[in-house]
Rosetta silent file (secondary structure, phi, psi, omega in degrees, C-alpha in Angstrom):
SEQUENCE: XXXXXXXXXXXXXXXXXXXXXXXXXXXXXXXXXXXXXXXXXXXXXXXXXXXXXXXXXXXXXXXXXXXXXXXXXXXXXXXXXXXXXXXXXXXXXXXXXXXXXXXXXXXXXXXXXXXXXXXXXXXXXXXXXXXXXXXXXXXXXXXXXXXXXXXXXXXXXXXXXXXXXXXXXXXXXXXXXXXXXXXXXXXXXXXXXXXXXXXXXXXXXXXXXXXXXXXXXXXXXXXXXXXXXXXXXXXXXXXXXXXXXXXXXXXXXXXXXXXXXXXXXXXXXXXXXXXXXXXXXXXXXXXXXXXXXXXXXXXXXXXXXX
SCORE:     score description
SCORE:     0.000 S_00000001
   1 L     0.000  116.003 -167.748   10.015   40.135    5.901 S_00000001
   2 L   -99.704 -173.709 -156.855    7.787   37.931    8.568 S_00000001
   3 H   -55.223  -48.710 -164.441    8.858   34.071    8.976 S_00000001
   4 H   -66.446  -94.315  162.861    7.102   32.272    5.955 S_00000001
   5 H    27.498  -63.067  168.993    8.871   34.732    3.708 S_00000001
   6 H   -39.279  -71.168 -159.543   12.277   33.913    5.302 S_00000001
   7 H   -56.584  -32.760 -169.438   11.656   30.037    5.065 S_00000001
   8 H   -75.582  -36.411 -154.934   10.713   30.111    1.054 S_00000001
   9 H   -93.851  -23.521 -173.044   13.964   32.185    0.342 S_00000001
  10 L   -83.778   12.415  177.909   16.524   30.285    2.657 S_00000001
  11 L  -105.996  -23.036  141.893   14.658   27.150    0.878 S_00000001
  12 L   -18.087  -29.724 -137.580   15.403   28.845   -2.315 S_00000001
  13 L  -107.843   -5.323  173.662   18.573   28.762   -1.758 S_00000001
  14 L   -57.923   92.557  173.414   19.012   24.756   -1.176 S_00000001
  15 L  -103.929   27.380  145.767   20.907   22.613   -4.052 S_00000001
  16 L  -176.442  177.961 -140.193   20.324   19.489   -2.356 S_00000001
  17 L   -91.913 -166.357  179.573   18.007   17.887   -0.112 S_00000001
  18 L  -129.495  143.427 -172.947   19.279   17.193    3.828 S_00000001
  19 H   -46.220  -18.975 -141.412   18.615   13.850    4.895 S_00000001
  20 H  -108.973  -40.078 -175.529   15.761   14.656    7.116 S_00000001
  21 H   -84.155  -20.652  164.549   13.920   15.912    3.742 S_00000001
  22 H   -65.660  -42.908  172.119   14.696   12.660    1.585 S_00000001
  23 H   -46.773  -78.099  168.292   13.213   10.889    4.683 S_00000001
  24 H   -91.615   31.987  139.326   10.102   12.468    4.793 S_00000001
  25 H   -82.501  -21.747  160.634    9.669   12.211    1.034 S_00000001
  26 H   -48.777  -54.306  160.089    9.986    8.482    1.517 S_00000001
  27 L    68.770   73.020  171.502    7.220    8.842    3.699 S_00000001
  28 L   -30.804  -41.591 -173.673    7.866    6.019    6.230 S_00000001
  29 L   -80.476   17.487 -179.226    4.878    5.578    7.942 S_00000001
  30 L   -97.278  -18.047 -170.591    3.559    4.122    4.434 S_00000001
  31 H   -75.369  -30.898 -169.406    6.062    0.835    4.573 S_00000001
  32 H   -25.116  -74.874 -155.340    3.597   -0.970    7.702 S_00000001
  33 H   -66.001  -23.206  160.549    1.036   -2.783    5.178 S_00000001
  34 H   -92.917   -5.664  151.839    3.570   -4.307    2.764 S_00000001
  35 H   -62.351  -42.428 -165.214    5.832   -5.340    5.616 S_00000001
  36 H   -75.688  -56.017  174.030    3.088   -6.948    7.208 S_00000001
  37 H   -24.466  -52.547 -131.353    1.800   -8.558    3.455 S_00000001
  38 H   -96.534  -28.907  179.506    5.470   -9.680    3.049 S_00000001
  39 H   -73.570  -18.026  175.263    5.709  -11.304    6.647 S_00000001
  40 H   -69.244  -37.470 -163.252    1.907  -13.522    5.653 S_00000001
  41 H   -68.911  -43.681  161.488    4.014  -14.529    2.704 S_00000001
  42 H   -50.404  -69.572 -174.517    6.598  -15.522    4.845 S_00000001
  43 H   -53.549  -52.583  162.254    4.806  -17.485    7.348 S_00000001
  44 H   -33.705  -47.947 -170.893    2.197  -18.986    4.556 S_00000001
  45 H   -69.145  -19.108  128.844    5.315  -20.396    2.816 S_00000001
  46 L   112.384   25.375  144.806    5.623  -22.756    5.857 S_00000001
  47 L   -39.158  160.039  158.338    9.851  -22.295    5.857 S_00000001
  48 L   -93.666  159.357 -176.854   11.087  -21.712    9.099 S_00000001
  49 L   -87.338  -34.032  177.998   12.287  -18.250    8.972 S_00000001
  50 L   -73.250    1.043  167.275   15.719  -19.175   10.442 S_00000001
  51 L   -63.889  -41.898 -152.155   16.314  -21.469    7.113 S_00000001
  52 L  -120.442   21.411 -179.244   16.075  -18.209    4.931 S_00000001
  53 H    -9.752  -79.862  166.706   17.093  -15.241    7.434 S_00000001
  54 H   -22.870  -60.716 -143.770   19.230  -13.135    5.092 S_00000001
  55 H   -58.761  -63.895 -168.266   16.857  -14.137    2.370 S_00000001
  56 H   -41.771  -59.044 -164.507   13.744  -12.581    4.946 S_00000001
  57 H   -60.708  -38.543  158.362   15.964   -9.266    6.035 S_00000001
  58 H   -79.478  -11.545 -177.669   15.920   -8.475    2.350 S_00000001
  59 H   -87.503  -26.308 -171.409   12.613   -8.904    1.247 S_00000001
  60 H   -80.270  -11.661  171.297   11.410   -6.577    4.344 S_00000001
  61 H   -95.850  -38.996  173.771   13.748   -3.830    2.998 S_00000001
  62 H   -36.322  -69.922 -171.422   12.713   -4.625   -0.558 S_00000001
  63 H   -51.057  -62.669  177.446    9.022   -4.596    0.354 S_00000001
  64 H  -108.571  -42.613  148.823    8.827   -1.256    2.389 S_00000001
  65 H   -64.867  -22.973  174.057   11.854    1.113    2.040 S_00000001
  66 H  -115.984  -46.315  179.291   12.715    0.771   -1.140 S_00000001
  67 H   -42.370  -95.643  165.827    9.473   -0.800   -2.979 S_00000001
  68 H   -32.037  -60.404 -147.902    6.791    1.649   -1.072 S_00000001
  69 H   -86.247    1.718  159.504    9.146    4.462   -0.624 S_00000001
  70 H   -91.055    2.110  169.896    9.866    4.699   -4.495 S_00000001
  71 H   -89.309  -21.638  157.461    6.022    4.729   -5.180 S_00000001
  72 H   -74.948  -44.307 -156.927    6.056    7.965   -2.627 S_00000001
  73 H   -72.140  -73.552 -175.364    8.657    9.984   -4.010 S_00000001
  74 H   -21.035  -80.775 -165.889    7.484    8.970   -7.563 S_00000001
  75 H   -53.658  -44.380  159.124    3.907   10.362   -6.595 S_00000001
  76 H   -30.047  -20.433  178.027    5.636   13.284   -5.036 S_00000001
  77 L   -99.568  -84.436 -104.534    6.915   14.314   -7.931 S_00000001
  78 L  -104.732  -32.893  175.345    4.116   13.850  -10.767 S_00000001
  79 L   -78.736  -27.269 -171.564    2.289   15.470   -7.626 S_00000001
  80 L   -27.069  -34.076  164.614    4.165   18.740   -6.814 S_00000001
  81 H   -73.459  -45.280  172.442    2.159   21.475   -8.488 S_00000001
  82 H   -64.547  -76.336 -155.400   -1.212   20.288   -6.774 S_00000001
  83 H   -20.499  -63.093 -147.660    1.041   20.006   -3.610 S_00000001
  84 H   -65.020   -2.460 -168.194    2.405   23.901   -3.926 S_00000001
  85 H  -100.348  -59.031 -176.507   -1.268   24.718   -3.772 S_00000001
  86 H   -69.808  -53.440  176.894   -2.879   21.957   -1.324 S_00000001
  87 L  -154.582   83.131 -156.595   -0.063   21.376    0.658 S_00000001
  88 L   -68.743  -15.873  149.632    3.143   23.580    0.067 S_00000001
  89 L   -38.791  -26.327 -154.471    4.862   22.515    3.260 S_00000001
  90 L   -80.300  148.488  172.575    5.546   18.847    1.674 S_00000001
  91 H   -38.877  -52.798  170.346    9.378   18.688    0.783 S_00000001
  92 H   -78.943  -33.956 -160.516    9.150   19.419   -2.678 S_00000001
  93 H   -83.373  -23.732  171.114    6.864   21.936   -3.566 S_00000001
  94 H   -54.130  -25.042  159.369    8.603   23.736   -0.364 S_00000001
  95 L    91.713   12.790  146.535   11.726   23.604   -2.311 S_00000001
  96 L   -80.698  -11.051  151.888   13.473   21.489    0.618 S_00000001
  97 L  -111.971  119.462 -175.977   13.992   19.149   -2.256 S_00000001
  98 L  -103.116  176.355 -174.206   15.100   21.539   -4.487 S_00000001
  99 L     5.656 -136.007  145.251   14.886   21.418   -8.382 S_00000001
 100 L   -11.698  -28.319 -165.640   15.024   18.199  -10.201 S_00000001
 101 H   -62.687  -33.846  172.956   16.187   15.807   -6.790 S_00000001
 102 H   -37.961  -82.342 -178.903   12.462   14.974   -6.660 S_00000001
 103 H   -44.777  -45.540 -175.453   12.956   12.778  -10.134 S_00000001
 104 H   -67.525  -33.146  160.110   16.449   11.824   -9.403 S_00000001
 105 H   -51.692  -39.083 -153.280   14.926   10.103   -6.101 S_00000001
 106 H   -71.358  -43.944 -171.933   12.548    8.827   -7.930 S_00000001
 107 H   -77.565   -5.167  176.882   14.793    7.175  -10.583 S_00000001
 108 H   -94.210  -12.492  172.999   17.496    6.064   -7.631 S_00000001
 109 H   -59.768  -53.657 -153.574   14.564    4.087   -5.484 S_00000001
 110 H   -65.741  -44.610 -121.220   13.403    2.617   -8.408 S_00000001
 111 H   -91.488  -40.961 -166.114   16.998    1.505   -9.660 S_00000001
 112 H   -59.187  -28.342 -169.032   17.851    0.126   -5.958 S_00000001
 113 H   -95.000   -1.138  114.019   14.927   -1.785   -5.803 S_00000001
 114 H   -14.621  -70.667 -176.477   15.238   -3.493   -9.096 S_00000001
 115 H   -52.395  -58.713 -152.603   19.175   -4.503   -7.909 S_00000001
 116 H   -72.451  -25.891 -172.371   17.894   -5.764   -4.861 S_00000001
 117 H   -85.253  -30.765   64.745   14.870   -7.692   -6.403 S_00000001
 118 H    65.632  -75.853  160.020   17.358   -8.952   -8.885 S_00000001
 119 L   -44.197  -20.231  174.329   18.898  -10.830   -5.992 S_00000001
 120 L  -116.999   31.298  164.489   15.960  -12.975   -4.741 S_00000001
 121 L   105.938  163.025 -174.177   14.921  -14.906   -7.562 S_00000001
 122 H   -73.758  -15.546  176.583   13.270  -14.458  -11.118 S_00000001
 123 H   -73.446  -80.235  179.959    9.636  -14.426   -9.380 S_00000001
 124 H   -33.548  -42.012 -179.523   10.734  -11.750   -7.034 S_00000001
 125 H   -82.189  -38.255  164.028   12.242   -9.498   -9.430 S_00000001
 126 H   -50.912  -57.371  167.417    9.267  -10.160  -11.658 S_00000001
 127 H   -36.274  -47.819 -142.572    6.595   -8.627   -8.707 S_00000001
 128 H   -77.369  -28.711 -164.899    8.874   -6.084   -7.884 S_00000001
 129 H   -71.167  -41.972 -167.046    9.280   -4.864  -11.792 S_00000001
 130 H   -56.590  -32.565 -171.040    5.606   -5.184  -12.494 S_00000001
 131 H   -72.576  -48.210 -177.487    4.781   -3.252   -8.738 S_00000001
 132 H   -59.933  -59.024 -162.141    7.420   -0.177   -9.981 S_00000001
 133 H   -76.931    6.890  139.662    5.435    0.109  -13.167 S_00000001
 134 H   -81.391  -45.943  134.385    2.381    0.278  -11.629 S_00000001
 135 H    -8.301  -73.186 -127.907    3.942    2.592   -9.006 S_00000001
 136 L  -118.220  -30.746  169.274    5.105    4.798  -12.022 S_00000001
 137 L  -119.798   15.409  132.536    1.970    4.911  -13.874 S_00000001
 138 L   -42.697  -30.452 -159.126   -0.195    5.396  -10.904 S_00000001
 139 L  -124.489  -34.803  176.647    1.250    8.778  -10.582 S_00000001
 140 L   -71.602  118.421  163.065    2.827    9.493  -14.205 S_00000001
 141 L   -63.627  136.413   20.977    0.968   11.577  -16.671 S_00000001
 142 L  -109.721   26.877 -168.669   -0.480   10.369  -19.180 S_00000001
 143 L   -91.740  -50.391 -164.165   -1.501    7.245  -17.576 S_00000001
 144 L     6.122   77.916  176.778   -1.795    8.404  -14.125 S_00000001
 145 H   -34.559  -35.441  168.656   -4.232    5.743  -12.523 S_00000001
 146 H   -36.940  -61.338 -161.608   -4.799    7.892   -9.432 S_00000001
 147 H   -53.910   -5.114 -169.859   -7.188    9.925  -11.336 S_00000001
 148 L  -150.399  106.463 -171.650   -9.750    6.690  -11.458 S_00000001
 149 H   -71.676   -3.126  156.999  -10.611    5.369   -8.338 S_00000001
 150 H   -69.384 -109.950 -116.812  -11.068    1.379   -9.722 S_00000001
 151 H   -53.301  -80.286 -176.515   -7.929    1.439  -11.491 S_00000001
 152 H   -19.374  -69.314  163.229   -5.889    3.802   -9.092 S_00000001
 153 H   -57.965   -8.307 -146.102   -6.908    1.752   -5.954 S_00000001
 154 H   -79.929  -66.724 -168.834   -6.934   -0.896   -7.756 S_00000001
 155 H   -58.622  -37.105 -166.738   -2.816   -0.765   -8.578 S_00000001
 156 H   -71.820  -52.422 -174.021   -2.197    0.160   -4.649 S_00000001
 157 H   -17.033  -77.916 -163.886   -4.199   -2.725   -3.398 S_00000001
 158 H   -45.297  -40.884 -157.425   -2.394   -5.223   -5.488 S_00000001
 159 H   -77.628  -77.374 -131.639    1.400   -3.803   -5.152 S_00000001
 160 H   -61.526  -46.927 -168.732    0.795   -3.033   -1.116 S_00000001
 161 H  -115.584  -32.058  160.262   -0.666   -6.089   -0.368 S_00000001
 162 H   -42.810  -59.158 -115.285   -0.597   -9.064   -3.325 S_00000001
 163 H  -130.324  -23.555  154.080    2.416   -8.589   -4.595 S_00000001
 164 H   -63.858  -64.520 -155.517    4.363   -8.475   -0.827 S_00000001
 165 H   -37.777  -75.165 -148.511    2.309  -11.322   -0.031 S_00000001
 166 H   -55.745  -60.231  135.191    3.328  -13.081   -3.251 S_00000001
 167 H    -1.441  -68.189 -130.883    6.962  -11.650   -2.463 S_00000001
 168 H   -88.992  -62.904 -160.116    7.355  -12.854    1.149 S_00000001
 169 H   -67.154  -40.842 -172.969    6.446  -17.019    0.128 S_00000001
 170 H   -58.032  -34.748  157.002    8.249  -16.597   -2.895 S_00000001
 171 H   -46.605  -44.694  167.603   11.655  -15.751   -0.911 S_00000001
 172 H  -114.325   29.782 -170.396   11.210  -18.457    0.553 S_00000001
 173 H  -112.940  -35.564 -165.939    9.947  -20.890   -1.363 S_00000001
 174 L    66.803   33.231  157.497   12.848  -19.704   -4.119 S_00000001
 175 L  -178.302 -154.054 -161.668   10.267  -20.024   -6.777 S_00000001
 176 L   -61.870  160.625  172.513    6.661  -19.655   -7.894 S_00000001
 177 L   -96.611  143.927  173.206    4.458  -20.096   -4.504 S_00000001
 178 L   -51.508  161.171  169.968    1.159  -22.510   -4.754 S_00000001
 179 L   -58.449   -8.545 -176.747   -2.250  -21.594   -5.368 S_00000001
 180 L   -97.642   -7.639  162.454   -3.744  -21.529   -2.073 S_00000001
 181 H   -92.136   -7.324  175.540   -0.860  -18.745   -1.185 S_00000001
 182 H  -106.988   -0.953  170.528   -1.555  -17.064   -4.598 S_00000001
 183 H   -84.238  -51.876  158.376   -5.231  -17.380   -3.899 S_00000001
 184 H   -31.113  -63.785  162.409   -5.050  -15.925   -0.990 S_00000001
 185 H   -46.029  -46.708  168.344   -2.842  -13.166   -1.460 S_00000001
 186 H   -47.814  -69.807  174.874   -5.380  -12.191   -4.445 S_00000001
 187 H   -71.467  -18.817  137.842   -8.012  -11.957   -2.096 S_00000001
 188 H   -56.544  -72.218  161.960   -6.405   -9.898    0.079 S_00000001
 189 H   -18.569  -57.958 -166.249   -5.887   -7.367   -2.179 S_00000001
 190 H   -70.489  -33.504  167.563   -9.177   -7.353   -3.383 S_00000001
 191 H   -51.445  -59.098  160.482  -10.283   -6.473    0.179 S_00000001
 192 H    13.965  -65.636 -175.587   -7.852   -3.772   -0.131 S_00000001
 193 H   -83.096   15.102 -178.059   -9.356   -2.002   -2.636 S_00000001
 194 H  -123.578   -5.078  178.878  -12.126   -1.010    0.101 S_00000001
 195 H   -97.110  -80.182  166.460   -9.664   -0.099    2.203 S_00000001
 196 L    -8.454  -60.748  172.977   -7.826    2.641   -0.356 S_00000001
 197 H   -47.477  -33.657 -164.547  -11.368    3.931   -0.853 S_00000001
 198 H   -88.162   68.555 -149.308  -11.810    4.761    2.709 S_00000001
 199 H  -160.994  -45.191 -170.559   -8.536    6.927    2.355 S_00000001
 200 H   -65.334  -57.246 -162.713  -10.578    8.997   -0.492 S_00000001
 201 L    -7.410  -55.025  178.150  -13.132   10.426    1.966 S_00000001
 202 L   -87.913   64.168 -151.472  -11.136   12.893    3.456 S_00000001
 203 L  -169.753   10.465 -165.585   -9.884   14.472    0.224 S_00000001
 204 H   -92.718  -18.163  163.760  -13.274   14.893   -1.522 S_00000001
 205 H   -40.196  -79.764 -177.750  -13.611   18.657   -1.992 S_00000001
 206 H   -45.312  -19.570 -172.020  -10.017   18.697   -3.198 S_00000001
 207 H   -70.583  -59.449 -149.340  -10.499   15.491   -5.850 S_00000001
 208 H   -66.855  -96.543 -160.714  -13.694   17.267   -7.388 S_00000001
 209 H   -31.635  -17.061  164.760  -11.522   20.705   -7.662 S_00000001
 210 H  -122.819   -1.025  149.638   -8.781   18.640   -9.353 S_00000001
 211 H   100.032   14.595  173.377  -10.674   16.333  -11.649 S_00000001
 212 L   -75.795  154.055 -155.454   -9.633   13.340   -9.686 S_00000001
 213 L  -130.147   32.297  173.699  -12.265   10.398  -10.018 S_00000001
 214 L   -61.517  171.485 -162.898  -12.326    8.851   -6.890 S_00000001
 215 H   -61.664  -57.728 -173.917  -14.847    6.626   -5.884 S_00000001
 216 H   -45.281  -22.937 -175.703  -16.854    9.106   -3.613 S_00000001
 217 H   -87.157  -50.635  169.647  -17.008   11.544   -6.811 S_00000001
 218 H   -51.700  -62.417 -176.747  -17.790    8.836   -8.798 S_00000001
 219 L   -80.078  -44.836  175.463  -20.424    6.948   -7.146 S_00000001
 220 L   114.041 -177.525 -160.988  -21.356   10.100   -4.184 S_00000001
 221 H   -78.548  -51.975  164.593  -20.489    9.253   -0.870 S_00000001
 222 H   -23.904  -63.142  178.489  -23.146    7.040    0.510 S_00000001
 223 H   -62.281  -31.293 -171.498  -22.863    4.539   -2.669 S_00000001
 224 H   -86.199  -60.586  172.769  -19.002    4.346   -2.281 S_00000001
 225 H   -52.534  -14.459  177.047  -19.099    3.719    1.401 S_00000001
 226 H   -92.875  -40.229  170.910  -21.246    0.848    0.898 S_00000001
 227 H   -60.050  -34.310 -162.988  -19.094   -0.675   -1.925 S_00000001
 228 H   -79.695  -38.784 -175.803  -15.656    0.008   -0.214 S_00000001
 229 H   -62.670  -54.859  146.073  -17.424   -2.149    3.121 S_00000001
 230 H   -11.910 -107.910 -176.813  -18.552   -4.634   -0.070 S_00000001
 231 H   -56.273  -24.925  166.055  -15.219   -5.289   -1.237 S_00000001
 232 H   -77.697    4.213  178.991  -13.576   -5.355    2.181 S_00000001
 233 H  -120.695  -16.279  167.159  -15.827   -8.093    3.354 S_00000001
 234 H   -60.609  -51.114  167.152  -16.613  -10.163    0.659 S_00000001
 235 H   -38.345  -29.999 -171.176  -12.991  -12.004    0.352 S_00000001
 236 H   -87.660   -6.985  175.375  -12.946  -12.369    3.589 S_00000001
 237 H   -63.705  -49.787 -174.989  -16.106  -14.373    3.591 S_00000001
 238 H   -71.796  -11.574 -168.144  -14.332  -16.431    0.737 S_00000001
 239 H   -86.188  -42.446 -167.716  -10.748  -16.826    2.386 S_00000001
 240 H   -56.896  -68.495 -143.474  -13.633  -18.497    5.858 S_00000001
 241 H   -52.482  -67.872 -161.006  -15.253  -20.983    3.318 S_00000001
 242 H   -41.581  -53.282 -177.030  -11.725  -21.894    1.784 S_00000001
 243 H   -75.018   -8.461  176.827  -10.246  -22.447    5.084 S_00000001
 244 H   -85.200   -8.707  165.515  -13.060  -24.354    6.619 S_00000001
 245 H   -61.250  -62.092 -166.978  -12.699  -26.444    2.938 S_00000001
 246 L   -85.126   12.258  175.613   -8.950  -26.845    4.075 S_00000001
 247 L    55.159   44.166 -179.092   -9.943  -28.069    7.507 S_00000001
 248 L  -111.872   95.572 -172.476   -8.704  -24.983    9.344 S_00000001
 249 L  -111.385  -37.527  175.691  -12.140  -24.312   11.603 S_00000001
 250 H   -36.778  -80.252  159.062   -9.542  -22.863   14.665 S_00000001
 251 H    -8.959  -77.019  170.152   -8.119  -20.138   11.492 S_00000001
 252 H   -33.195  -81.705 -164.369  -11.739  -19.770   10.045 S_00000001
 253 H   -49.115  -76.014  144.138  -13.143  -18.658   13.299 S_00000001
 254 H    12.420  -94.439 -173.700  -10.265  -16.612   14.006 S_00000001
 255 H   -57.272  -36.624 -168.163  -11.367  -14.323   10.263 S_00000001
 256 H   -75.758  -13.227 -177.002  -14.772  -14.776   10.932 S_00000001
 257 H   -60.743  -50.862  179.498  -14.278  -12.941   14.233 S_00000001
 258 H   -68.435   -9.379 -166.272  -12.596  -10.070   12.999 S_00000001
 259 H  -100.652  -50.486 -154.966  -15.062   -9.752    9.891 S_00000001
 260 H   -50.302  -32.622 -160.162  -17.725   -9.810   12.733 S_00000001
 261 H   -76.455  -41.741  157.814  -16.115   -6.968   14.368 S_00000001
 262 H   -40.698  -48.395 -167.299  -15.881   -5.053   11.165 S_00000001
 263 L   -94.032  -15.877  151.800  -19.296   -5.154   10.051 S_00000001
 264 L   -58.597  -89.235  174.374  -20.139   -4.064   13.557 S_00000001
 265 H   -44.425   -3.657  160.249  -17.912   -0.795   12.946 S_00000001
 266 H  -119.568   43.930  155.342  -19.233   -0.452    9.676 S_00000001
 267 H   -92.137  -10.665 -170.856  -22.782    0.002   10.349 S_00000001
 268 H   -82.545  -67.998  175.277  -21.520    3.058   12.529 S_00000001
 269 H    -6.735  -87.348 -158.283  -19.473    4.125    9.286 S_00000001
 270 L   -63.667    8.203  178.592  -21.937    4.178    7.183 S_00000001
 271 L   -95.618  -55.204  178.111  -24.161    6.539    9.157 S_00000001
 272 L  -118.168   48.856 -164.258  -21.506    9.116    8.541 S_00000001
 273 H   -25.557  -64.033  173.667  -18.742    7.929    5.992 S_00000001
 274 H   -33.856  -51.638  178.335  -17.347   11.275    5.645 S_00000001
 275 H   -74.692  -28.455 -156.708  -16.838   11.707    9.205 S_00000001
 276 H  -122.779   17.781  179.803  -16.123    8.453   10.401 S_00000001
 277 H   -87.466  -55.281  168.972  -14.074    6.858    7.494 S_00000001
 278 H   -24.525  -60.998 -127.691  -10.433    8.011    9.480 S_00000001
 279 H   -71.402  -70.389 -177.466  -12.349    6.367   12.671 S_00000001
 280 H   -40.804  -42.087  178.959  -13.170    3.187   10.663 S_00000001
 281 H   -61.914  -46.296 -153.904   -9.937    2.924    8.576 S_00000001
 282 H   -85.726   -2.077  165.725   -7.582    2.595   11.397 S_00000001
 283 H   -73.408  -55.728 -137.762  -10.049    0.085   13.746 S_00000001
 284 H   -85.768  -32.097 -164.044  -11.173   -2.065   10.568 S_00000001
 285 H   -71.704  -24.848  172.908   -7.723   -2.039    9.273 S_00000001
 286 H   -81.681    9.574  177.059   -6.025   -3.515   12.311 S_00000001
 287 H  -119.682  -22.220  158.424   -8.653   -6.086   12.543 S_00000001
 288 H   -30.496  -57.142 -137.511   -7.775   -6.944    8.591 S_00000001
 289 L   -87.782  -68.990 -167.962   -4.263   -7.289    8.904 S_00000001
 290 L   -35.729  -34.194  170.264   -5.081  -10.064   11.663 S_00000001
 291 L   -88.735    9.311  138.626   -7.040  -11.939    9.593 S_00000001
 292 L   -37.346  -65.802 -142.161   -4.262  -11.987    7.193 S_00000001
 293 H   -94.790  -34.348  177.047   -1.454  -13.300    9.660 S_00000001
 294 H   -51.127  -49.443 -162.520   -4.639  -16.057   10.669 S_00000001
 295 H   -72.418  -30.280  169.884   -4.780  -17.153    7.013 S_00000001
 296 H   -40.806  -65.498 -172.353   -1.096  -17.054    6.715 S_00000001
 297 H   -57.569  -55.966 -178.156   -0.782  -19.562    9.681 S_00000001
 298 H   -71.800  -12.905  140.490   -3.393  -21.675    8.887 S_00000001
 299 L   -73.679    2.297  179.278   -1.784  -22.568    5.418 S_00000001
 300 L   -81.121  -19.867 -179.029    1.541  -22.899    6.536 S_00000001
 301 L   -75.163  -20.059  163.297    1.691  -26.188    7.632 S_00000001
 302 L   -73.862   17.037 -176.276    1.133  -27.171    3.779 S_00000001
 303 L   -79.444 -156.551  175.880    4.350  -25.734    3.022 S_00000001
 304 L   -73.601    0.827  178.786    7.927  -27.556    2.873 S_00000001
 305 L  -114.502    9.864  163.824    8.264  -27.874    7.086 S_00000001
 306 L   -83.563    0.000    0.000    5.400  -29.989    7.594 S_00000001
């Protein structure tokens, strides 16, 4: 019997998971971008943070351990047969989640983060219900959104970064947030949805081989790298003009910098998409999220602490 052999039967043999395998079914390193979302929303709302502390410590557990990490396990599950094929190591189809515990995560994430969202107001618990059921039909046949790269990216965009956003000011606002923090947040998103695309690239064999519709399948790769660079730069063009509208030209400059820097890295992209969409995601995206936390700032002084 050599070693793999071993591992599948003494993972047979497993009637529930060990902490270490619930963990990385959670799939931590996934919480970053609606923590970050949920901290613009904070800061946007122009609260001081030590007014709503508590209020803050829960929304950042809402937002990426429990929010995010029930929209992994959920897809973990609804994913599990393509896993045992594509990648059989992953907790479940390895049977380090054994039977059923896949679903039963799924339905104990969902439950916590409902109770907890429950707890911060009727806005908050609205996002958070609408974000599981997008969550839940992203991944659940027969809806499964995944399968269509508008719609699919479409639903992460909004949940990962609107719907923190919307989430963070709303904690602290205790109620609906204004339009230039719900405009915002919106157009973050929409940038978003060019970011999620560059995520399909490396995945495009397997999508065509599983009937998945991402954008690169849809459009080929060349047309989809030019739209996902599209949609990540057009908002941010509209979020300059708004704040140079709102007499933020410090703020402005600030986003316009970072979109310069972007559109610099994606003329390299776009010479090789395939190759260079990893390179590009994790440069463009850290130059994003800054011009988030800019836009954040520069609307905060219209909150309630000015």
């Amino acid at each position: 019997m050599n070693k793999t052999d071993a591992t599948r039967m003494s993972n047979a043999m497993i009637t529930r998971p060990a902490p270490s395998a619930v963990l990385e079914v959670l799939h931590p390193i996934t919480w970053f971008p609606p923590m970050w979302a949920f901290a613009c929303g904070v800061v946007s709302s122009g609260v001081p943070i030590s007014a709503r502390w508590p209020e803050v410590i829960a929304g950042i557990v809402l937002c990426g351990p429990l929010l995010v990490a029930s929209s992994q396990v959920v897809n973990d599950w609804f994913d599990r047969d393509v896993d045992a094929i594509n990648e059989p190591n992953r907790p479940i189809p390895s049977g380090r989640i054994p039977g059923r515990w896949g679903l039963y995560l799924s339905y104990l994430w969902t439950g916590a983060s409902l109770l907890l969202a429950s707890q911060l107001g009727v806005w908050v618990f609205g996002a958070a219900a609408l974000g599981l059921v997008l969550a839940w039909m992203y991944s659940m046949p027969p809806f499964r959104l995944k399968q269509n790269g508008w719609l699919g990216n479409g639903a992460c965009a909004i949940t990962y970064e609107g719907f923190a956003w919307f989430t963070g000011a709303a904690v602290m606002l205790g109620g609906l947030p204004p339009w230039w923090i719900v405009t915002l947040a919106l157009l973050y998103s929409a940038g978003a949805h060019g970011i999620m695309t560059l995520n399909d690239f490396k995945s495009i064999e397997g999508d065509i081989k599983t009937g998945v519709g991402s954008l690169p399948v849809k459009l080929g790769v060349d047309n989809a790298a030019r739209v996902a660079c599209a949609v990540m730069a057009i908002p941010q063009v509209i979020v300059i003009a708004l704040l140079l509208g709102w007499d933020r030209p410090i703020q402005a400059a600030i986003v316009g910098l970072v979109l310069a820097v972007q559109l610099g890295l994606m003329v390299r992209f776009l010479r090789a998409p395939v190759e260079r969409a990893t390179w590009f995601s994790g440069l463009g995206v850290a130059l994003y999220v800054m011009g988030m936390m800019a836009s954040a700032v520069a609307v905060s002084p219209f909150g309630p602490s000015a």
